Each structure stands twice: as structure tokens, then as C-alpha cells.
Coordinates of C-alpha atoms in Angstrom, one line a residue:
M1 CA -17.1 -37.4 16.6
A2 CA -19.6 -35.9 13.8
V3 CA -19.8 -33.0 11.6
G4 CA -23.4 -31.8 10.2
F5 CA -25.4 -34.7 12.1
P6 CA -29.0 -32.9 11.9
S7 CA -30.5 -35.7 13.5
A8 CA -30.5 -39.1 14.8
S9 CA -31.1 -40.6 10.7
V10 CA -29.4 -42.2 8.7
F11 CA -30.3 -41.4 4.8
G12 CA -33.9 -41.0 6.3
Q13 CA -33.5 -44.4 8.3
Q14 CA -33.2 -44.5 12.3
F15 CA -29.7 -45.4 13.3
P16 CA -29.4 -49.0 14.6
A17 CA -30.0 -49.1 18.4
E18 CA -26.3 -49.5 19.0
I19 CA -25.7 -46.2 17.2
Y20 CA -26.1 -42.9 18.7
L21 CA -25.2 -39.7 19.3
S22 CA -24.2 -37.6 22.5
S23 CA -26.9 -35.2 23.4
D24 CA -25.1 -31.8 21.6
G25 CA -24.7 -33.7 18.6
R26 CA -21.1 -34.1 18.1
M27 CA -19.9 -37.2 18.8
L28 CA -21.5 -40.5 17.2
F29 CA -21.4 -43.3 19.8
T30 CA -21.3 -47.0 18.6
G31 CA -22.1 -49.5 21.7
G32 CA -22.1 -48.6 25.4
R33 CA -25.6 -48.4 25.6
A34 CA -27.6 -49.1 28.8
P35 CA -29.8 -52.3 27.5
S36 CA -33.5 -51.6 28.8
G37 CA -36.8 -53.5 27.7
L38 CA -35.9 -57.4 27.8
Y39 CA -32.5 -57.4 28.8
D40 CA -33.1 -54.4 31.1
S41 CA -30.1 -54.9 34.0
A42 CA -32.4 -53.2 36.8
L43 CA -34.8 -55.6 36.4
I44 CA -35.4 -59.7 37.6
R45 CA -38.0 -61.2 35.5
R46 CA -39.9 -63.8 36.4
I47 CA -40.2 -66.5 33.7
D48 CA -43.2 -69.6 33.6
L49 CA -42.9 -72.7 31.5
Q50 CA -45.9 -74.6 31.5
F51 CA -45.4 -78.2 30.1
S52 CA -48.8 -80.3 29.1
Q53 CA -46.7 -83.7 29.1
S54 CA -46.0 -85.8 32.3
N55 CA -42.9 -86.9 31.2
Y56 CA -41.6 -83.3 29.5
W57 CA -38.1 -84.2 31.6
N58 CA -37.3 -87.3 29.6
L59 CA -38.1 -85.6 26.6
L60 CA -36.2 -83.1 27.2
K61 CA -33.6 -85.6 28.0
Q62 CA -34.2 -87.9 24.7
N63 CA -34.0 -84.1 22.3
Y64 CA -30.9 -83.3 23.5
E65 CA -28.5 -84.7 20.8
S66 CA -31.3 -84.2 17.8
Q67 CA -32.2 -80.3 19.3
T68 CA -35.9 -81.2 18.9
E69 CA -37.4 -78.4 20.7
I70 CA -40.8 -79.5 22.6
P71 CA -43.9 -77.3 23.1
A72 CA -44.7 -75.1 26.6
T73 CA -46.6 -72.1 27.4
M74 CA -44.5 -69.3 28.4
T75 CA -45.9 -66.7 31.0
V76 CA -44.1 -63.5 31.7
E77 CA -45.0 -60.5 33.6
G78 CA -48.9 -61.5 32.8
V79 CA -48.6 -62.5 29.1
V80 CA -49.3 -65.5 28.0
Y81 CA -47.1 -66.5 25.3
D82 CA -49.0 -69.7 23.7
S83 CA -46.5 -72.6 22.0
V84 CA -43.2 -72.0 22.8
G85 CA -40.7 -73.9 21.9
V86 CA -38.4 -75.5 24.7
R87 CA -34.9 -77.7 24.6
F88 CA -31.4 -78.3 26.3
K89 CA -28.5 -76.2 25.4
G90 CA -24.4 -76.0 25.5
E91 CA -22.0 -78.2 25.6
T92 CA -20.2 -79.2 28.4
S93 CA -22.5 -77.2 30.4
Y94 CA -24.8 -80.3 30.1
T95 CA -22.7 -83.0 29.3
Q96 CA -20.5 -82.5 32.8
L97 CA -22.9 -81.7 35.3
P98 CA -23.2 -83.4 38.2
Q99 CA -25.2 -86.6 38.4
G100 CA -28.7 -85.8 38.9
S101 CA -28.4 -82.2 38.5
E102 CA -31.4 -80.2 36.8
K103 CA -29.8 -77.0 36.6
M104 CA -29.6 -77.2 32.7
S105 CA -29.3 -74.2 30.0
F106 CA -32.6 -73.8 28.2
N107 CA -33.3 -72.7 24.3
I108 CA -36.3 -70.9 24.4
S109 CA -37.9 -70.3 20.7
V110 CA -41.2 -67.8 21.2
D111 CA -41.9 -68.2 17.9
F112 CA -42.0 -72.2 17.8
V113 CA -45.3 -71.9 16.2
H114 CA -46.6 -68.1 15.9
E115 CA -44.1 -67.1 13.5
D116 CA -45.0 -64.1 14.6
Q117 CA -44.4 -63.9 17.7
R118 CA -41.9 -62.0 20.4
I119 CA -41.2 -61.2 23.7
M120 CA -40.4 -57.9 24.1
G121 CA -39.3 -57.8 20.6
Y122 CA -37.1 -60.6 20.8
K123 CA -38.2 -64.1 19.3
T124 CA -35.4 -66.6 21.3
L125 CA -33.9 -66.8 24.4
N126 CA -31.4 -68.4 25.8
L127 CA -31.1 -69.0 29.9
H128 CA -27.5 -70.0 31.2
N129 CA -26.9 -72.7 33.9
C130 CA -23.7 -70.9 35.0
F131 CA -21.2 -74.2 34.5
Q132 CA -18.3 -73.3 36.3
D133 CA -18.9 -70.4 37.2
P134 CA -20.2 -69.6 41.3
S135 CA -20.7 -66.3 41.0
F136 CA -23.5 -66.6 38.1
L137 CA -22.1 -63.0 36.6
R138 CA -19.2 -63.9 34.8
E139 CA -20.7 -63.8 31.5
V140 CA -23.0 -60.8 32.5
F141 CA -20.6 -58.9 33.7
Y142 CA -17.8 -59.3 30.7
L143 CA -20.7 -58.7 28.2
H144 CA -21.7 -55.4 30.1
Q145 CA -18.0 -54.3 29.6
N146 CA -17.2 -55.9 26.1
R147 CA -20.8 -54.2 24.4
H148 CA -18.6 -50.2 25.0
N149 CA -15.9 -51.9 22.6
I150 CA -17.3 -54.6 20.0
P151 CA -20.7 -56.1 19.4
G152 CA -22.2 -57.9 22.5
A153 CA -25.4 -60.0 23.1
R154 CA -27.5 -58.0 25.6
A155 CA -27.5 -59.8 29.2
A156 CA -29.8 -59.4 32.2
F157 CA -30.8 -61.9 34.9
I158 CA -34.1 -64.1 35.0
E159 CA -36.0 -66.1 38.1
L160 CA -37.2 -69.8 35.9
Y161 CA -40.0 -71.5 37.2
I162 CA -41.3 -74.9 35.3
N163 CA -45.0 -76.3 35.9
G164 CA -45.1 -74.0 39.5
E165 CA -41.1 -75.6 40.5
S166 CA -38.8 -72.9 41.1
W167 CA -35.7 -73.4 39.0
G168 CA -33.8 -71.1 40.7
L169 CA -31.5 -67.8 38.9
Y170 CA -30.2 -68.0 35.7
P171 CA -28.4 -64.8 33.3
S172 CA -30.6 -64.3 30.1
L173 CA -28.5 -64.1 27.1
Q174 CA -29.4 -62.7 23.7
Q175 CA -29.5 -64.9 21.0
M176 CA -26.7 -63.7 17.8
N177 CA -29.2 -64.0 15.6
K178 CA -30.3 -61.0 12.4
D179 CA -32.8 -59.5 15.4
F180 CA -29.0 -59.0 16.9
I181 CA -27.2 -57.8 13.7
E182 CA -29.6 -55.1 13.5
E183 CA -29.2 -53.3 16.2
W184 CA -25.4 -53.1 15.5
F185 CA -25.3 -52.8 11.6
L186 CA -27.2 -50.7 9.4
S187 CA -29.1 -53.7 8.0
N188 CA -29.0 -57.6 8.3
D189 CA -29.0 -58.6 4.9
G190 CA -25.9 -59.7 4.9
A191 CA -24.7 -62.8 5.9
N192 CA -23.5 -64.3 9.4
W193 CA -21.4 -67.5 10.7
R194 CA -20.9 -69.4 13.6
A195 CA -17.1 -70.6 13.4
D196 CA -18.4 -74.4 14.6
A197 CA -18.7 -77.4 12.1
P198 CA -22.2 -77.9 10.8
S199 CA -24.0 -80.8 12.9
S200 CA -27.5 -82.3 12.6
G201 CA -26.9 -82.6 16.4
A202 CA -25.8 -81.5 20.1
P203 CA -21.6 -80.9 19.6
G204 CA -19.6 -82.7 21.3
P205 CA -17.4 -81.1 23.9
G206 CA -13.8 -80.9 23.4
P207 CA -11.5 -79.4 20.8
G208 CA -11.9 -82.5 17.7
P209 CA -9.9 -84.5 15.7
G210 CA -8.0 -81.7 14.7
G211 CA -7.2 -80.0 18.4
W212 CA -7.2 -76.2 18.8
G213 CA -5.9 -73.7 16.3
D214 CA -5.9 -76.5 13.8
G215 CA -5.7 -73.9 10.8
T216 CA -9.6 -74.7 9.9
A217 CA -12.1 -72.0 10.8
A218 CA -10.1 -69.3 12.3
L219 CA -10.6 -67.5 8.8
N220 CA -7.8 -69.4 7.3
Y221 CA -7.5 -70.1 3.7
L222 CA -8.6 -73.2 2.4
G223 CA -8.7 -73.0 -1.1
S224 CA -10.9 -71.1 -3.5
D225 CA -13.4 -74.4 -3.4
T226 CA -16.1 -72.8 -0.8
A227 CA -16.8 -76.2 0.1
L228 CA -14.0 -76.6 1.9
Y229 CA -15.4 -74.3 4.1
Q230 CA -19.0 -75.5 4.7
E231 CA -17.2 -77.9 6.5
Y232 CA -15.8 -75.8 9.5
Y233 CA -18.6 -73.0 9.3
T234 CA -22.4 -73.1 10.1
L235 CA -24.3 -70.2 7.6
K236 CA -26.9 -69.1 10.5
S237 CA -28.3 -66.1 7.7
S238 CA -27.8 -64.7 4.8
D239 CA -29.8 -62.4 2.5
T240 CA -26.7 -61.5 0.5
E241 CA -25.8 -63.2 -2.8
N242 CA -22.9 -66.0 -3.1
P243 CA -22.2 -65.7 1.0
W244 CA -19.8 -68.1 1.0
Q245 CA -17.9 -66.6 -1.7
K246 CA -17.6 -63.8 0.5
L247 CA -15.9 -65.4 3.1
V248 CA -13.0 -67.4 0.9
D249 CA -12.8 -63.9 -0.4
A250 CA -11.7 -62.6 3.2
C251 CA -10.4 -64.9 4.2
Y252 CA -8.0 -65.2 1.1
Y253 CA -7.0 -61.6 1.4
L254 CA -6.3 -62.4 5.2
N255 CA -4.0 -64.9 4.6
N256 CA -2.1 -64.1 1.6
T257 CA -1.8 -60.3 1.2
S258 CA 2.0 -59.1 1.6
Q259 CA 2.8 -57.4 4.4
A260 CA 3.5 -54.6 2.4
N261 CA 0.1 -54.4 1.1
M262 CA -1.6 -55.2 4.4
T263 CA -3.1 -51.3 5.4
T264 CA -4.6 -50.6 1.6
V265 CA -5.8 -54.6 0.9
V266 CA -7.0 -56.0 3.8
P267 CA -9.5 -53.3 5.4
Q268 CA -11.2 -53.9 2.1
Y269 CA -12.3 -56.9 3.2
I270 CA -12.2 -57.2 6.7
D271 CA -13.4 -54.3 9.1
V272 CA -9.5 -54.3 10.9
D273 CA -10.4 -51.9 13.5
R274 CA -13.6 -54.1 15.1
A275 CA -11.3 -57.3 14.5
L276 CA -8.4 -55.6 17.0
W277 CA -10.5 -54.3 19.5
F278 CA -12.4 -57.9 19.1
L279 CA -8.4 -59.4 19.7
A280 CA -8.1 -56.9 22.7
S281 CA -11.6 -57.9 24.5
E282 CA -11.1 -61.5 24.7
I283 CA -7.6 -61.1 25.1
A284 CA -7.7 -58.8 28.1
F285 CA -9.9 -60.6 29.8
G286 CA -8.6 -64.1 29.7
D287 CA -11.4 -65.5 27.2
D288 CA -10.9 -69.0 26.4
D289 CA -13.9 -69.4 24.4
S290 CA -12.8 -67.3 22.4
Y291 CA -10.9 -66.8 18.9
V292 CA -7.8 -66.1 20.2
Y293 CA -7.5 -69.3 22.7
K294 CA -9.2 -72.2 20.4
G295 CA -9.1 -70.7 16.6
K296 CA -11.8 -72.8 15.3
M297 CA -14.8 -71.6 17.3
D298 CA -16.9 -69.6 19.7
Y299 CA -16.7 -66.4 17.5
Y300 CA -19.4 -65.0 15.0
A301 CA -18.6 -63.4 11.9
Y302 CA -20.7 -61.4 9.8
Y303 CA -20.4 -59.9 6.4
E304 CA -21.6 -56.3 5.8
P305 CA -23.2 -56.2 2.2
E306 CA -23.3 -51.6 2.9
T307 CA -18.6 -52.2 3.4
G308 CA -18.2 -55.7 1.5
R309 CA -16.0 -56.5 5.4
L310 CA -16.3 -59.0 7.5
T311 CA -16.4 -58.6 10.8
P312 CA -15.4 -61.0 14.0
M313 CA -17.8 -61.6 16.8
E314 CA -17.2 -62.8 20.1
Y315 CA -19.7 -65.1 21.7
D316 CA -19.3 -67.3 24.6
G317 CA -18.0 -65.7 27.5
N318 CA -18.7 -67.7 30.4
S319 CA -15.0 -69.2 30.7
A320 CA -13.6 -65.1 31.0
L321 CA -11.8 -63.9 34.1
V322 CA -10.2 -67.0 35.0
N323 CA -7.5 -67.3 37.1
S324 CA -5.9 -69.7 34.5
N325 CA -5.3 -67.2 32.0
I326 CA -4.5 -64.3 34.5
N327 CA -0.6 -64.2 32.8
W328 CA -1.6 -64.8 29.0
S329 CA 0.1 -62.6 26.9
P330 CA -1.2 -59.9 25.0
F331 CA 0.5 -60.7 21.9
M332 CA -0.6 -64.7 22.4
N333 CA -0.6 -66.5 19.3
Q334 CA 0.7 -64.0 17.6
N335 CA 3.4 -66.1 16.2
N336 CA 1.3 -69.1 14.9
V337 CA -0.3 -68.8 11.4
N338 CA -3.4 -70.9 12.2
Y339 CA -4.4 -67.4 14.3
P340 CA -4.5 -65.4 11.0
L341 CA -5.9 -62.5 12.8
L342 CA -3.2 -62.2 15.5
N343 CA -0.4 -63.6 13.2
K344 CA -1.1 -61.7 10.0
L345 CA -2.8 -58.4 11.8
L346 CA -0.4 -58.0 14.8
A347 CA 2.8 -58.2 12.1
V348 CA 1.7 -55.1 10.5
P349 CA 3.0 -51.8 12.4
E350 CA 0.4 -49.5 11.9
F351 CA -2.5 -52.5 12.7
R352 CA -0.1 -53.1 15.9
Q353 CA -0.2 -49.9 17.7
R354 CA -3.9 -49.7 16.7
Y355 CA -4.2 -52.9 18.8
L356 CA -1.9 -51.3 21.4
A357 CA -4.1 -48.1 21.6
H358 CA -7.5 -50.1 21.9
L359 CA -5.7 -52.3 24.4
R360 CA -5.1 -49.3 26.8
S361 CA -8.5 -48.3 26.3
I362 CA -10.0 -51.4 27.8
I363 CA -7.4 -50.9 31.0
T364 CA -8.2 -47.6 31.5
D365 CA -12.0 -47.5 31.2
Q366 CA -13.0 -51.0 31.7
F367 CA -10.4 -52.1 34.1
D368 CA -10.9 -49.7 36.7
V369 CA -10.5 -51.9 39.5
T370 CA -12.8 -48.6 41.7
K371 CA -15.5 -48.9 39.4
T372 CA -15.8 -52.3 38.2
A373 CA -15.4 -53.3 42.3
A374 CA -18.4 -51.2 42.6
M375 CA -20.4 -53.0 39.7
L376 CA -19.6 -56.6 40.5
D377 CA -20.9 -55.2 44.3
G378 CA -23.9 -53.8 42.4
Y379 CA -25.0 -56.9 41.0
Q380 CA -24.2 -59.4 44.2
S381 CA -26.9 -57.4 46.0
Q382 CA -28.7 -57.6 43.4
I383 CA -29.0 -61.4 43.4
D384 CA -27.3 -62.8 46.2
L385 CA -31.0 -63.7 47.9
L386 CA -32.1 -65.1 45.0
V387 CA -28.9 -67.0 44.9
Q388 CA -29.0 -67.9 48.2
N389 CA -32.6 -69.7 47.9
D390 CA -32.1 -71.2 44.2
P391 CA -32.7 -75.1 44.8
K392 CA -31.2 -75.8 41.8
K393 CA -27.7 -74.0 42.1
L394 CA -24.5 -76.3 40.8
Y395 CA -22.8 -74.3 43.9
T396 CA -22.7 -73.3 47.4
Y397 CA -24.0 -70.0 48.4
A398 CA -20.5 -69.4 49.6
A399 CA -18.7 -70.5 46.5
F400 CA -20.8 -67.6 45.3
V401 CA -19.6 -65.2 47.9
S402 CA -16.1 -66.1 47.5
E403 CA -16.1 -66.2 43.4
I404 CA -17.2 -62.6 43.4
T405 CA -13.9 -61.6 45.3
T406 CA -12.1 -63.8 42.8
L407 CA -13.4 -61.9 39.6
K408 CA -12.2 -58.6 41.5
N409 CA -8.6 -59.8 41.8
F410 CA -8.9 -60.7 38.2
I411 CA -9.1 -57.5 36.8
S412 CA -7.1 -55.7 39.8
T413 CA -3.9 -58.6 38.8
R414 CA -4.4 -58.7 35.0
R415 CA -4.1 -54.9 35.0
S416 CA -1.1 -54.9 36.3
N417 CA -0.4 -57.6 34.1
L418 CA -0.8 -56.0 30.7
L419 CA 1.2 -53.2 31.8
A420 CA 3.9 -54.7 33.4
N421 CA 4.6 -55.6 29.0
S422 CA 7.0 -53.1 28.2
E423 CA 4.6 -52.3 24.5
V424 CA 1.6 -51.9 26.8
A425 CA 3.6 -49.4 29.0
Q426 CA 4.2 -46.7 26.2
T427 CA 2.5 -43.5 26.6
G428 CA 0.7 -42.1 23.5
P429 CA 0.4 -38.6 22.5
A430 CA -2.1 -36.6 24.3
I431 CA -4.9 -34.7 22.3
T432 CA -7.5 -32.1 23.6
D433 CA -9.3 -29.7 22.6
V434 CA -10.6 -30.8 19.5
A435 CA -12.8 -29.0 17.7
F436 CA -14.4 -28.0 14.3
Y437 CA -15.0 -24.4 12.4
D438 CA -17.3 -23.5 9.9
E439 CA -15.7 -21.1 7.1
S440 CA -16.4 -18.4 9.3
G441 CA -14.1 -19.7 12.2
I442 CA -17.6 -20.1 14.1
V443 CA -16.9 -24.0 16.5
W444 CA -19.0 -26.1 16.4
N445 CA -21.4 -24.6 13.3
A446 CA -22.1 -26.6 10.1
P447 CA -20.5 -25.6 7.1
Q448 CA -22.7 -23.6 4.5
N449 CA -22.9 -25.9 1.5
M450 CA -19.7 -27.0 -0.8
K451 CA -17.5 -25.6 2.0
E452 CA -14.7 -27.3 3.7
T453 CA -14.6 -27.6 7.7
T454 CA -11.2 -26.5 9.5
V455 CA -10.4 -29.0 12.4
R456 CA -8.1 -28.4 15.2
A457 CA -6.7 -30.4 18.4
T458 CA -3.9 -29.9 20.8
V459 CA -1.7 -32.6 20.6
T460 CA 1.8 -32.8 22.3
H461 CA 3.7 -35.7 23.5
T462 CA 7.2 -35.7 25.2
Q463 CA 9.1 -37.2 22.9
G464 CA 7.7 -35.5 19.7
L465 CA 5.0 -35.9 17.4
S466 CA 5.7 -38.3 14.3
S467 CA 2.7 -37.8 12.4
V468 CA -1.0 -36.1 13.4
K469 CA -3.6 -37.6 11.2
L470 CA -7.4 -36.4 10.5
M471 CA -9.3 -39.6 9.6
F472 CA -13.0 -38.6 7.6
S473 CA -15.4 -40.5 6.1
D474 CA -19.0 -39.3 4.1
Q475 CA -20.6 -42.4 5.0
I476 CA -21.6 -43.6 8.2
V477 CA -19.8 -46.6 8.1
G478 CA -17.2 -47.7 6.4
N479 CA -13.2 -47.0 6.1
F480 CA -11.7 -43.4 6.7
A481 CA -9.7 -41.8 4.4
T482 CA -6.4 -39.6 5.5
A483 CA -5.4 -35.9 5.6
I484 CA -2.5 -34.4 6.9
M485 CA -3.2 -32.5 10.3
Y486 CA -0.2 -29.4 10.4
D487 CA 0.9 -27.0 13.5
D488 CA 3.0 -24.6 10.9
G489 CA 1.0 -21.7 10.9
I490 CA -0.6 -22.3 7.5
H491 CA -3.1 -25.0 7.4
N492 CA -5.5 -22.8 10.0
D493 CA -3.7 -24.3 13.1
L494 CA -3.1 -21.1 14.9
A495 CA 0.8 -20.1 15.2
A496 CA 3.4 -22.4 14.4
G497 CA 5.1 -24.5 16.4
D498 CA 2.3 -23.8 19.7
G499 CA 0.9 -27.8 20.2
V500 CA -2.2 -26.4 18.0
Y501 CA -2.7 -28.7 14.7
G502 CA -4.9 -28.0 11.9
G503 CA -6.7 -29.9 9.1
K504 CA -9.5 -29.3 6.6
L505 CA -12.4 -31.4 5.9
P506 CA -13.3 -31.8 1.9
A507 CA -16.7 -29.3 0.8
R508 CA -19.4 -31.8 0.9
A509 CA -23.0 -30.6 -0.2
S510 CA -25.2 -29.2 2.5
G511 CA -26.9 -32.1 5.0
T512 CA -23.5 -34.7 4.3
W513 CA -23.0 -36.9 7.1
M514 CA -19.3 -36.0 8.6
R515 CA -17.4 -38.1 10.2
F516 CA -13.9 -37.6 11.2
Y517 CA -11.3 -38.3 14.0
I518 CA -8.1 -38.1 15.2
E519 CA -5.1 -40.1 15.2
A520 CA -1.6 -38.4 16.6
A521 CA 1.8 -41.2 16.5
A522 CA 4.7 -40.3 19.2
A523 CA 8.4 -39.7 17.5
T524 CA 9.3 -42.6 19.5
E525 CA 10.9 -46.0 17.6
A526 CA 7.3 -47.9 18.3
K527 CA 4.9 -44.6 16.8
T528 CA 3.2 -45.4 19.6
V529 CA -0.4 -44.0 19.0
T530 CA -3.5 -42.2 20.8
Y531 CA -6.8 -41.7 19.2
S532 CA -9.8 -39.1 20.0
P533 CA -12.2 -39.9 20.5
G534 CA -10.2 -42.6 22.5
G535 CA -10.1 -45.8 21.6

């Protein structure tokens, strides 16, 4: 929710694409906006690649390990893009394809020769071959659901033609580069790492010598020498000084702060709320190309210079929603010290309850069985004919139809399994009728210069309440301060004991932006929390 938001700008600048106000100007959203433009999910665009080399296919195969691109002319909706760079991409999706298959994944650099060339604002295309996904839509669906809660790539379907020959249907996924960062953060002036060992060639499949969860690239503290981290992380971009030291600092405080000091120290170096959303999303959807499973790759980490915090970001979702992961514990790897986001954060009661609240939100919203079934049916209807006619597809049409049912069953069963956990099943307080009032008591009216603002909410729980807190900030990003809310009749909360809680936002100059939300904890042993807005 928001107070005093006069326009959709941040100190004279436009909001990032994924931060936006509700139509009434009272709620500030991050994520969940329907993609448009290149990634408009209602459209299936045709992409034509024309190679001049007669041996282009052999060149692409020869260049796989070196990741060297070869030039091609790309045409999309009548617009010609000269000299784009094309190469095969992927790991197991390339090395484990059936003998003779030509359904490769492609990386297309629109700016390969012409530095300023873009397609609808983007300079890179990622076309995935749906290896191990007969449904064609597992990753598109997963990203669509995740983007409500965490930074996630945009995705849509395209139809690919190479030298006039149909290569069939492909999901097209956004590159997690500086353009992506700029859509989710106030700037892209920070540092962005991929948790993966740097390599001049294509990485091979499998966990590598140390195995998954080997204590290397899961934000583990390896020592004070930045060179130790450069062996396990790839710095994709940076416009900040000493980026590697920023990564070391985040790892140090995450791993070495005492539990008693975690809630005050770690949020200065890591965006804990987004980290918990990130963990909850990967675990809920059973994503084994993930931090929570591999603990050393398949995620990004971005250092945000505006806040000084590191944010982990989900990457590579083609192995989510698979039945082998349907019984994952909601706290998997919490006892493994090599997974410090899980091991350290979930050991802190306050963070654990926040994580559980986020997980319940995902179960309620993204695991709504009726809505997800309708969404999957919509995707199926959209791509059905293209799948039938795809001459290069890796799986049969019958497998495509069957896999849609598999995805629906995963959502239903996974939801039930998560709710069967005693901690997940706890019910938090109910928070309703949230509103703010100016100094004259007028609801939803911005206060005058240097005047306090009253916030009221009705909060109840069958076993009573442990606390009700008003969390606020006069910055668009960053951590929140805390004010206690009361139901005692003397804190602008109406009558004592009536379930209406009151709190104050501090006085600020006119035009100051103020974010706030409410946290309520039940008077139970677990102190189960609820947030408004939800999450």
C-alpha cells in the first residue's frame, strides 16, 4: 500500500516496468504485470532466420563449445534485422538430445554486428527446445506464476523457420541481462552474477566434481579473498565499484552473523524478503534446476546499489513441476550448512514465519487448482495445432496432451502435500479494512506538510494476537522501519478492545513517498504471521 503517491514516478524518474501503482493510487505492486510487446503471451510470432552459409548447421555444431555465433538475417513480422548472431545453447538440452535430432535451443544476439540494433527493445533472444518437457509450456507457466512474487524472465511462444523450413514451436525467454534488471530495480547500475563457474566453453552436464550443495556457489563464505569467489560465480555485468567485495560481504554476514543478530544485520546485505519469496517459489514448484536443490548454480544474484543488498533471482525453470519432486519438504535442505539461505534464514523464527506466510500466499494464489487448470487449458488451446504440426518436436503429440494433465495433477497434489505440513497449515490473523487518514480524519487523503498520518486496520485471530506492527519506509526500495499498532482506545484506534488497531506514520514533507504494510502475529506458540497486503 502507499501514501502520498502523486504520480507513477520515482523522484522525477519513471517507475521500472515491474513496479506500478493500482488504478486508485493506493497500492504499490511489484511483479504480476501482464507482459506486452515482444513477450505478449497472447501472440505467437513467427521468426525467420536466413543463413548464407551452405554449411551453417555444421558451423553451429562446431561452435557449440566455444559459444561462437555465426551471422544470419532475422525477419520478424516484416521487419528485417541484419547480421544477428546465432549459436546453439543449453547443457543437457543439447548433449542429451536423441541421435539425429535438430530441435536445438538457440541464442540469438540481435546486436551481434550492429551494437544498437534491438527487437522491440531487446537485444537477445533465447529459444528453448523443451527438452524433457513434452508439454512445451512448463517453463512459460512457471515463470508466469513466479513473476507475481519474484523477479522473473518474461516468456512467450514463437514459431521458428530456418532458411524457409519450419523448425516448429519454441518458448522464447527473456535474457536476464541489464535490460531485465532495469525492469525490476530502480537502475541496472549494480552487479549481476550467475552462480556458475566461469568457462570459455559450454559447461557440461551434471553437478561437477563437488556434487550439488558442495558449499561453493550458494552464497557460502569462502574467505576474504575475492579470487576465491571468481572460481564459482560469473560476473555478467557491473557498473559498481569493487563488485566482488560486495558479494564477499553478503556471504560473510549471511554465514557468520549470530542468530541473535540476524534480523538486524543480514537485511543490510541481503534482501531477506525477496530471498524468502525466492526460496518459497522454488520449493513450492519443485524446481530442481534451482538454488534449493543444486545449491551451486541455476540462479542469479544482483547487488542493488540503491540499498546495498544482494537479491537472489530464479533462473532456468524447465525442470519445475515434475512428479519426482512432488513430495519435497517445505523446509528442504534447511539443515544443510552448504545452503545458507535455507540453513541460516529459516533458523530465525521471524524469518521462518515470513517464509511460511509467503508459501501460504503461493499456495492460495498460484496453486489455485481451478484457475491454474484454466490457464493450462488456455495455453494448450493456443499452441495445440502448432505442436501437432511441429516437424522437429522431441516428443509425440500424445505425450503433449498427457503432460498437460501431469501439470494439472502436480498443482493439485503439491498443494495438498504442502498443506499437510503442520507448520504450513497454521492459520494467521485476519487483517481487513486497512486505510489511512489525514490529520483531519479524512480517509485516503494525503496529509499536509509535516503532519502525521493515522493507519487503522481490523485485526483478529481466534487465539488472540501477539503483536500488530505498522511497517513503513519513505523510500521506494529498501528496508522498513517498525511502529507498534494498538487497540487500546488512545492510539487513534477507535474503542479499546474492538479489534481495530491504530498506528502512526511519521510526519514528512509534502510530496514524500511513503510505503507501508501491516504485520500481525497470532498469540500462538509459533506466532504465525499474516501481512496486508498479502504475502
